[in-house]
PDB file of C-alpha atoms in Angstrom:
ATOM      1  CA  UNK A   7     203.417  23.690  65.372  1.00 38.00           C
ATOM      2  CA  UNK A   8     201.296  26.700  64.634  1.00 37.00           C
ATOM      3  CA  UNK A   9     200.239  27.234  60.822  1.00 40.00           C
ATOM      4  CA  UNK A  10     199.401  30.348  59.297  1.00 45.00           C
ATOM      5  CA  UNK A  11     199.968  32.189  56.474  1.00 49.00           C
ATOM      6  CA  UNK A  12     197.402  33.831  53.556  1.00 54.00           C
ATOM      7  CA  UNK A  13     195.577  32.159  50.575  1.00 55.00           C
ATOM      8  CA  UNK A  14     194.840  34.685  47.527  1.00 59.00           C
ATOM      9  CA  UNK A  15     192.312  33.974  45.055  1.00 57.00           C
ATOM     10  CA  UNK A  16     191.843  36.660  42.170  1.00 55.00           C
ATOM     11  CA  UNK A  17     189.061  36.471  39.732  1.00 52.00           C
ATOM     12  CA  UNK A  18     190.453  39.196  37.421  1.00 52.00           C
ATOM     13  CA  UNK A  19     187.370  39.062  35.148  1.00 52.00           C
ATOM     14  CA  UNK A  20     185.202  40.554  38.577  1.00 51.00           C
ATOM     15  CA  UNK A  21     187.960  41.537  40.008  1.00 46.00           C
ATOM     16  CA  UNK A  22     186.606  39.400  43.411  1.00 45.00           C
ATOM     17  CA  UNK A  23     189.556  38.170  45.794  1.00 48.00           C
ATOM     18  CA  UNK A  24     189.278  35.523  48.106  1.00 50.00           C
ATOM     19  CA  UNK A  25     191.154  36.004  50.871  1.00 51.00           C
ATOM     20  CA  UNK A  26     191.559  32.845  53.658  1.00 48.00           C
ATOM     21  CA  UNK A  27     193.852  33.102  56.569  1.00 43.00           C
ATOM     22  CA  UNK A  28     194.836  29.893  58.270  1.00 42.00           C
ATOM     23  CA  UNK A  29     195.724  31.871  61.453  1.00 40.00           C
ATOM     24  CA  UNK A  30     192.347  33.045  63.349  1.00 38.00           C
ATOM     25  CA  UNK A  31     193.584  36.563  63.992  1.00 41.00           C
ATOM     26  CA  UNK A  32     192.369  39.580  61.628  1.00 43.00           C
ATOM     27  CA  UNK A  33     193.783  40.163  58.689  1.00 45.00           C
ATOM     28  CA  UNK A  34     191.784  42.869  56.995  1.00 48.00           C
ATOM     29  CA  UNK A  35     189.123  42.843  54.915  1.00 46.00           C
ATOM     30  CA  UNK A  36     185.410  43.468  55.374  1.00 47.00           C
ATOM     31  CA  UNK A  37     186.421  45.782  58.351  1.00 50.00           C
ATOM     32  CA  UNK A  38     189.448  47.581  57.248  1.00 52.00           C
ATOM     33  CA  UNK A  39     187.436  48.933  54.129  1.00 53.00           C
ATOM     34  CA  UNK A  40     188.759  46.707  51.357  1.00 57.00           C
ATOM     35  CA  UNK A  41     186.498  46.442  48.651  1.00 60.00           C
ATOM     36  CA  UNK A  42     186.137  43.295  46.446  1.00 60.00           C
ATOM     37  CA  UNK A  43     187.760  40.945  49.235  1.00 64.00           C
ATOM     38  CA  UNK A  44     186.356  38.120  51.277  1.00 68.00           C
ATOM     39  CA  UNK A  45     188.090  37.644  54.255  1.00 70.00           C
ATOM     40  CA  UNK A  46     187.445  33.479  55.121  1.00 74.00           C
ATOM     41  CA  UNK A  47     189.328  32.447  58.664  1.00 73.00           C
ATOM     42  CA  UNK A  48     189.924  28.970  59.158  1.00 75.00           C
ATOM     43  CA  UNK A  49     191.569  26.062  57.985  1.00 79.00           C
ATOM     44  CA  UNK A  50     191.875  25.986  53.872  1.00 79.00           C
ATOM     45  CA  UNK A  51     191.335  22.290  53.963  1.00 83.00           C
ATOM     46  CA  UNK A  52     187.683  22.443  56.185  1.00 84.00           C
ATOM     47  CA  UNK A  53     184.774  21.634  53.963  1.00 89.00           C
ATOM     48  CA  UNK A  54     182.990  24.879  55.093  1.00 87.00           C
ATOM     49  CA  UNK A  55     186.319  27.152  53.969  1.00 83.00           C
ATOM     50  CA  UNK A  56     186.687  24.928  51.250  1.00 86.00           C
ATOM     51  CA  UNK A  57     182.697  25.500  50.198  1.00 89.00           C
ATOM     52  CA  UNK A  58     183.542  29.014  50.482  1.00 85.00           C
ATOM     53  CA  UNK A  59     186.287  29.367  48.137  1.00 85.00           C
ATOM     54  CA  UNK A  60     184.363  27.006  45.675  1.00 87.00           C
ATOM     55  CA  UNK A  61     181.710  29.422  45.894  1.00 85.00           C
ATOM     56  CA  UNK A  62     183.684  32.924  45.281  1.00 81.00           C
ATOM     57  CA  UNK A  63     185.848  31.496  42.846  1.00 81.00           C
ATOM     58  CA  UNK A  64     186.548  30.260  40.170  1.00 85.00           C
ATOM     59  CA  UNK A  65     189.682  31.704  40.462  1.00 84.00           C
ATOM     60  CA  UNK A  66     192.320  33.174  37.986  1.00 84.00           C
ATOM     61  CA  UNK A  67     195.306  33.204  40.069  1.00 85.00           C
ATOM     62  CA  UNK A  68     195.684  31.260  43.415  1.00 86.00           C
ATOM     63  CA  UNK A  69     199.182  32.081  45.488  1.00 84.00           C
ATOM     64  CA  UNK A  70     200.142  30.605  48.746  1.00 81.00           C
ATOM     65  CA  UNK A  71     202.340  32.121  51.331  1.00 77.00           C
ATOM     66  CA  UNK A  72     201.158  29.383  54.208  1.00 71.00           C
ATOM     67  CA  UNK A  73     203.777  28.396  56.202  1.00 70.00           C
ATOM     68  CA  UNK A  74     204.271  26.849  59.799  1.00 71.00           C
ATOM     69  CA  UNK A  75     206.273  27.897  62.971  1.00 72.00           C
ATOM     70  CA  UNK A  76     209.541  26.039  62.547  1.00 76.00           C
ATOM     71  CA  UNK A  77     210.474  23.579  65.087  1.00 82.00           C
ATOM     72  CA  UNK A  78     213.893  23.838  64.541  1.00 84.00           C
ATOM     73  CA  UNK A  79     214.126  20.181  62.620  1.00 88.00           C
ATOM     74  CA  UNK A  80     215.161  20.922  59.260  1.00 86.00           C
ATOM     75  CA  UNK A  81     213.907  17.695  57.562  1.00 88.00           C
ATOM     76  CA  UNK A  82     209.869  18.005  59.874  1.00 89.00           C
ATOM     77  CA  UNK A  83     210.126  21.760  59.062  1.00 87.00           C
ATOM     78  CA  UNK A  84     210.822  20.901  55.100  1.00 89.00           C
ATOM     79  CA  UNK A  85     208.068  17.799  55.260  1.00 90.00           C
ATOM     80  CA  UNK A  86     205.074  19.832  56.798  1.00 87.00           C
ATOM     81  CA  UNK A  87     206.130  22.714  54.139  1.00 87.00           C
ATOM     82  CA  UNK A  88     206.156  20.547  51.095  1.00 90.00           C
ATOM     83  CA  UNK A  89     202.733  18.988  52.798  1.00 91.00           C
ATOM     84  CA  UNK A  90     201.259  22.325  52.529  1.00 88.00           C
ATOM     85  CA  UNK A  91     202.097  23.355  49.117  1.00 90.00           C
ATOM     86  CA  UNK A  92     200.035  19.755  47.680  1.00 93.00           C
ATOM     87  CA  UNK A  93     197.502  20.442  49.683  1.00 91.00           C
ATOM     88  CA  UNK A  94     197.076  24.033  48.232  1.00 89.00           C
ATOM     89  CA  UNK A  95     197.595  22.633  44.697  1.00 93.00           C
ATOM     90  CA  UNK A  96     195.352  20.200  45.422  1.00 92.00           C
ATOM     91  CA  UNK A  97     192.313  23.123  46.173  1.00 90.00           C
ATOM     92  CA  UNK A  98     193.920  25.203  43.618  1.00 90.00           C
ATOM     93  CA  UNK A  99     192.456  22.194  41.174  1.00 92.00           C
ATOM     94  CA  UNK A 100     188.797  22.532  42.994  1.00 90.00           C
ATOM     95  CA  UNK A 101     188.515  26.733  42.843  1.00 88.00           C
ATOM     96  CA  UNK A 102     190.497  27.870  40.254  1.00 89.00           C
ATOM     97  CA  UNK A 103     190.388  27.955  36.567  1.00 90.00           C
ATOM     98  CA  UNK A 104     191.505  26.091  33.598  1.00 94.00           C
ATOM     99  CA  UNK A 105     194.069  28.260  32.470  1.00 93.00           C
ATOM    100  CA  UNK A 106     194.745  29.866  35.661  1.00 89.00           C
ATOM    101  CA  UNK A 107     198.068  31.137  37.900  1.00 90.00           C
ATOM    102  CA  UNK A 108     198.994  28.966  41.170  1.00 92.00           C
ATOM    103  CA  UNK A 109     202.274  30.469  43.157  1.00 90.00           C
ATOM    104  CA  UNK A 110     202.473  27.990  46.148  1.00 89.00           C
ATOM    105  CA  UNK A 111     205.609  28.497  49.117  1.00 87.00           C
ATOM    106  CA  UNK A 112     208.040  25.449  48.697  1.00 87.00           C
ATOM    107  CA  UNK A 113     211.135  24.192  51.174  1.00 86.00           C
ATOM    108  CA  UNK A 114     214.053  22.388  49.321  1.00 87.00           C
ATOM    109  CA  UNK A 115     214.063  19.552  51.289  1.00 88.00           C
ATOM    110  CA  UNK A 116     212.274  16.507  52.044  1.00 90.00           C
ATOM    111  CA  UNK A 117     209.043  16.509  50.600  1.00 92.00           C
ATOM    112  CA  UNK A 118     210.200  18.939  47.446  1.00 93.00           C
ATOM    113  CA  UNK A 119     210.671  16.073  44.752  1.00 95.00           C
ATOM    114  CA  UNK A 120     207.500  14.627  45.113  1.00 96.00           C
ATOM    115  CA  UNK A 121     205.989  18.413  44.958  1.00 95.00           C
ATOM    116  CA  UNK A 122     207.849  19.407  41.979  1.00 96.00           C
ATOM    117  CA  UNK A 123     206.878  16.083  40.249  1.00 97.00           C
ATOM    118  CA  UNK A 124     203.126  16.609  41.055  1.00 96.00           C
ATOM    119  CA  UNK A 125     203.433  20.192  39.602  1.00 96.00           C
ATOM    120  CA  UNK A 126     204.964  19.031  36.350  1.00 97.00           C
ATOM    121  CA  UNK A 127     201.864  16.853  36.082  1.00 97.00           C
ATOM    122  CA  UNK A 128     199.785  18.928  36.762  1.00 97.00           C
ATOM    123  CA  UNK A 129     200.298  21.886  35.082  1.00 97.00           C
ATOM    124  CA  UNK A 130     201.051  23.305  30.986  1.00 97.00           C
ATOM    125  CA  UNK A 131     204.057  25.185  32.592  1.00 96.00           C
ATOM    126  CA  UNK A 132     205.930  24.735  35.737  1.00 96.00           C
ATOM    127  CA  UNK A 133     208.585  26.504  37.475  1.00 93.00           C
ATOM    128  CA  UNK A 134     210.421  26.801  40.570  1.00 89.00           C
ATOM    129  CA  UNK A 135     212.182  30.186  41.728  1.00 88.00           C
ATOM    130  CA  UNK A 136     213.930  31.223  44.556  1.00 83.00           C
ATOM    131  CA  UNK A 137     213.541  35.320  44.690  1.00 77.00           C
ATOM    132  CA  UNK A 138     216.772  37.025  44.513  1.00 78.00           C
ATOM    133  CA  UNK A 139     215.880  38.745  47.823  1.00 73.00           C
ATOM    134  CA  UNK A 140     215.604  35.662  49.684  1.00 72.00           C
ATOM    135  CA  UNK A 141     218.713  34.824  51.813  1.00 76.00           C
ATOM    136  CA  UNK A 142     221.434  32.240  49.901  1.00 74.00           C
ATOM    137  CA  UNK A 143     221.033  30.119  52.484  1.00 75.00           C
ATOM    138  CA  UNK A 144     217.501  30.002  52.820  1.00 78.00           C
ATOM    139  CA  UNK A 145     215.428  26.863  51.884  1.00 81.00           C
ATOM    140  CA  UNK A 146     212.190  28.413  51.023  1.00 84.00           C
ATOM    141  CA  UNK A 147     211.471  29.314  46.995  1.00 87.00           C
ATOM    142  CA  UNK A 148     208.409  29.194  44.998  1.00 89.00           C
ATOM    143  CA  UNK A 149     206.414  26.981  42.208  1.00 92.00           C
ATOM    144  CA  UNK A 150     204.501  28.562  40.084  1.00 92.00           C
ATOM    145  CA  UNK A 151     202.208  26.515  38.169  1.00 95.00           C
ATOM    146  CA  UNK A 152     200.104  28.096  34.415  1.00 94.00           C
ATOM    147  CA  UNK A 153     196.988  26.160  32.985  1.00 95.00           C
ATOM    148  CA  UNK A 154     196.338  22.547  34.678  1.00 96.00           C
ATOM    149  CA  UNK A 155     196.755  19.659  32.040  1.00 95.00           C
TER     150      UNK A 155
END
């Protein structure tokens, strides 16, 4: 299925966000007039978008909202989701900093143990929240991960 969905990196210090989009469709930026923002289209995990980030960063918070088309397959949809969220940790490691902030999209399903594991390892503090405006029965929730171990 189709992926898309938006990769923040703040540097609060220079106040520099790095914005990717995994969709190649405009999302702002450069020419809507933000200031401070670099808008990076492409896959997250390509070495030149991955360069990038390494480049504008490091990072003090990283959140991602990337997400795929569902297919309708509750266990594929919850497997490619969880797949996702790793591989954002994982480049949350490369571009951010030490003590930073990752928020990464989770699905309670197949997949989410061996997320919420990594994230315990991974991180000083780890937590998983569902917002209390997402629907009850909704799958979808968030980790958020302070200061990698």
């Amino acid at each position: 299925g189709r992926v898309g969905g938006v990769l923040v990196g703040v540097d609060l210090l220079d106040f520099n966000a790095g914005v990717y989009a995994r969709e190649l469709q405009s999302v702002g930026g450069e020419d809507a007039g933000y200031q401070y923002v670099n808008i990076l289209k492409g896959d997250f995990l390509s070495p030149s978008i991955l360069s990038a980030l390494v480049s504008l960063g490091p990072y003090d918070i990283l959140t991602c909202d990337v997400g795929q088309n569902r297919t309708g397959d509750k266990s594929l949809d919850s497997v490619v989701q969880n797949e996702l969220a790793m591989d954002a940790m994982r480049v949350g490691r490369e571009v951010m900093n030490d003590d930073g902030v990752w928020v990464g999209k989770y699905s309670r399903g197949e997949g989410w143990r061996e997320v919420n594991e990594e994230g315990k390892k991974t991180f000083r503090v780890w937590k998983n929240v569902k917002p209390t405006a997402s629907r009850g029965e909704s799958r979808e929730g968030y980790f958020i991960g302070e200061g990698f171990i």
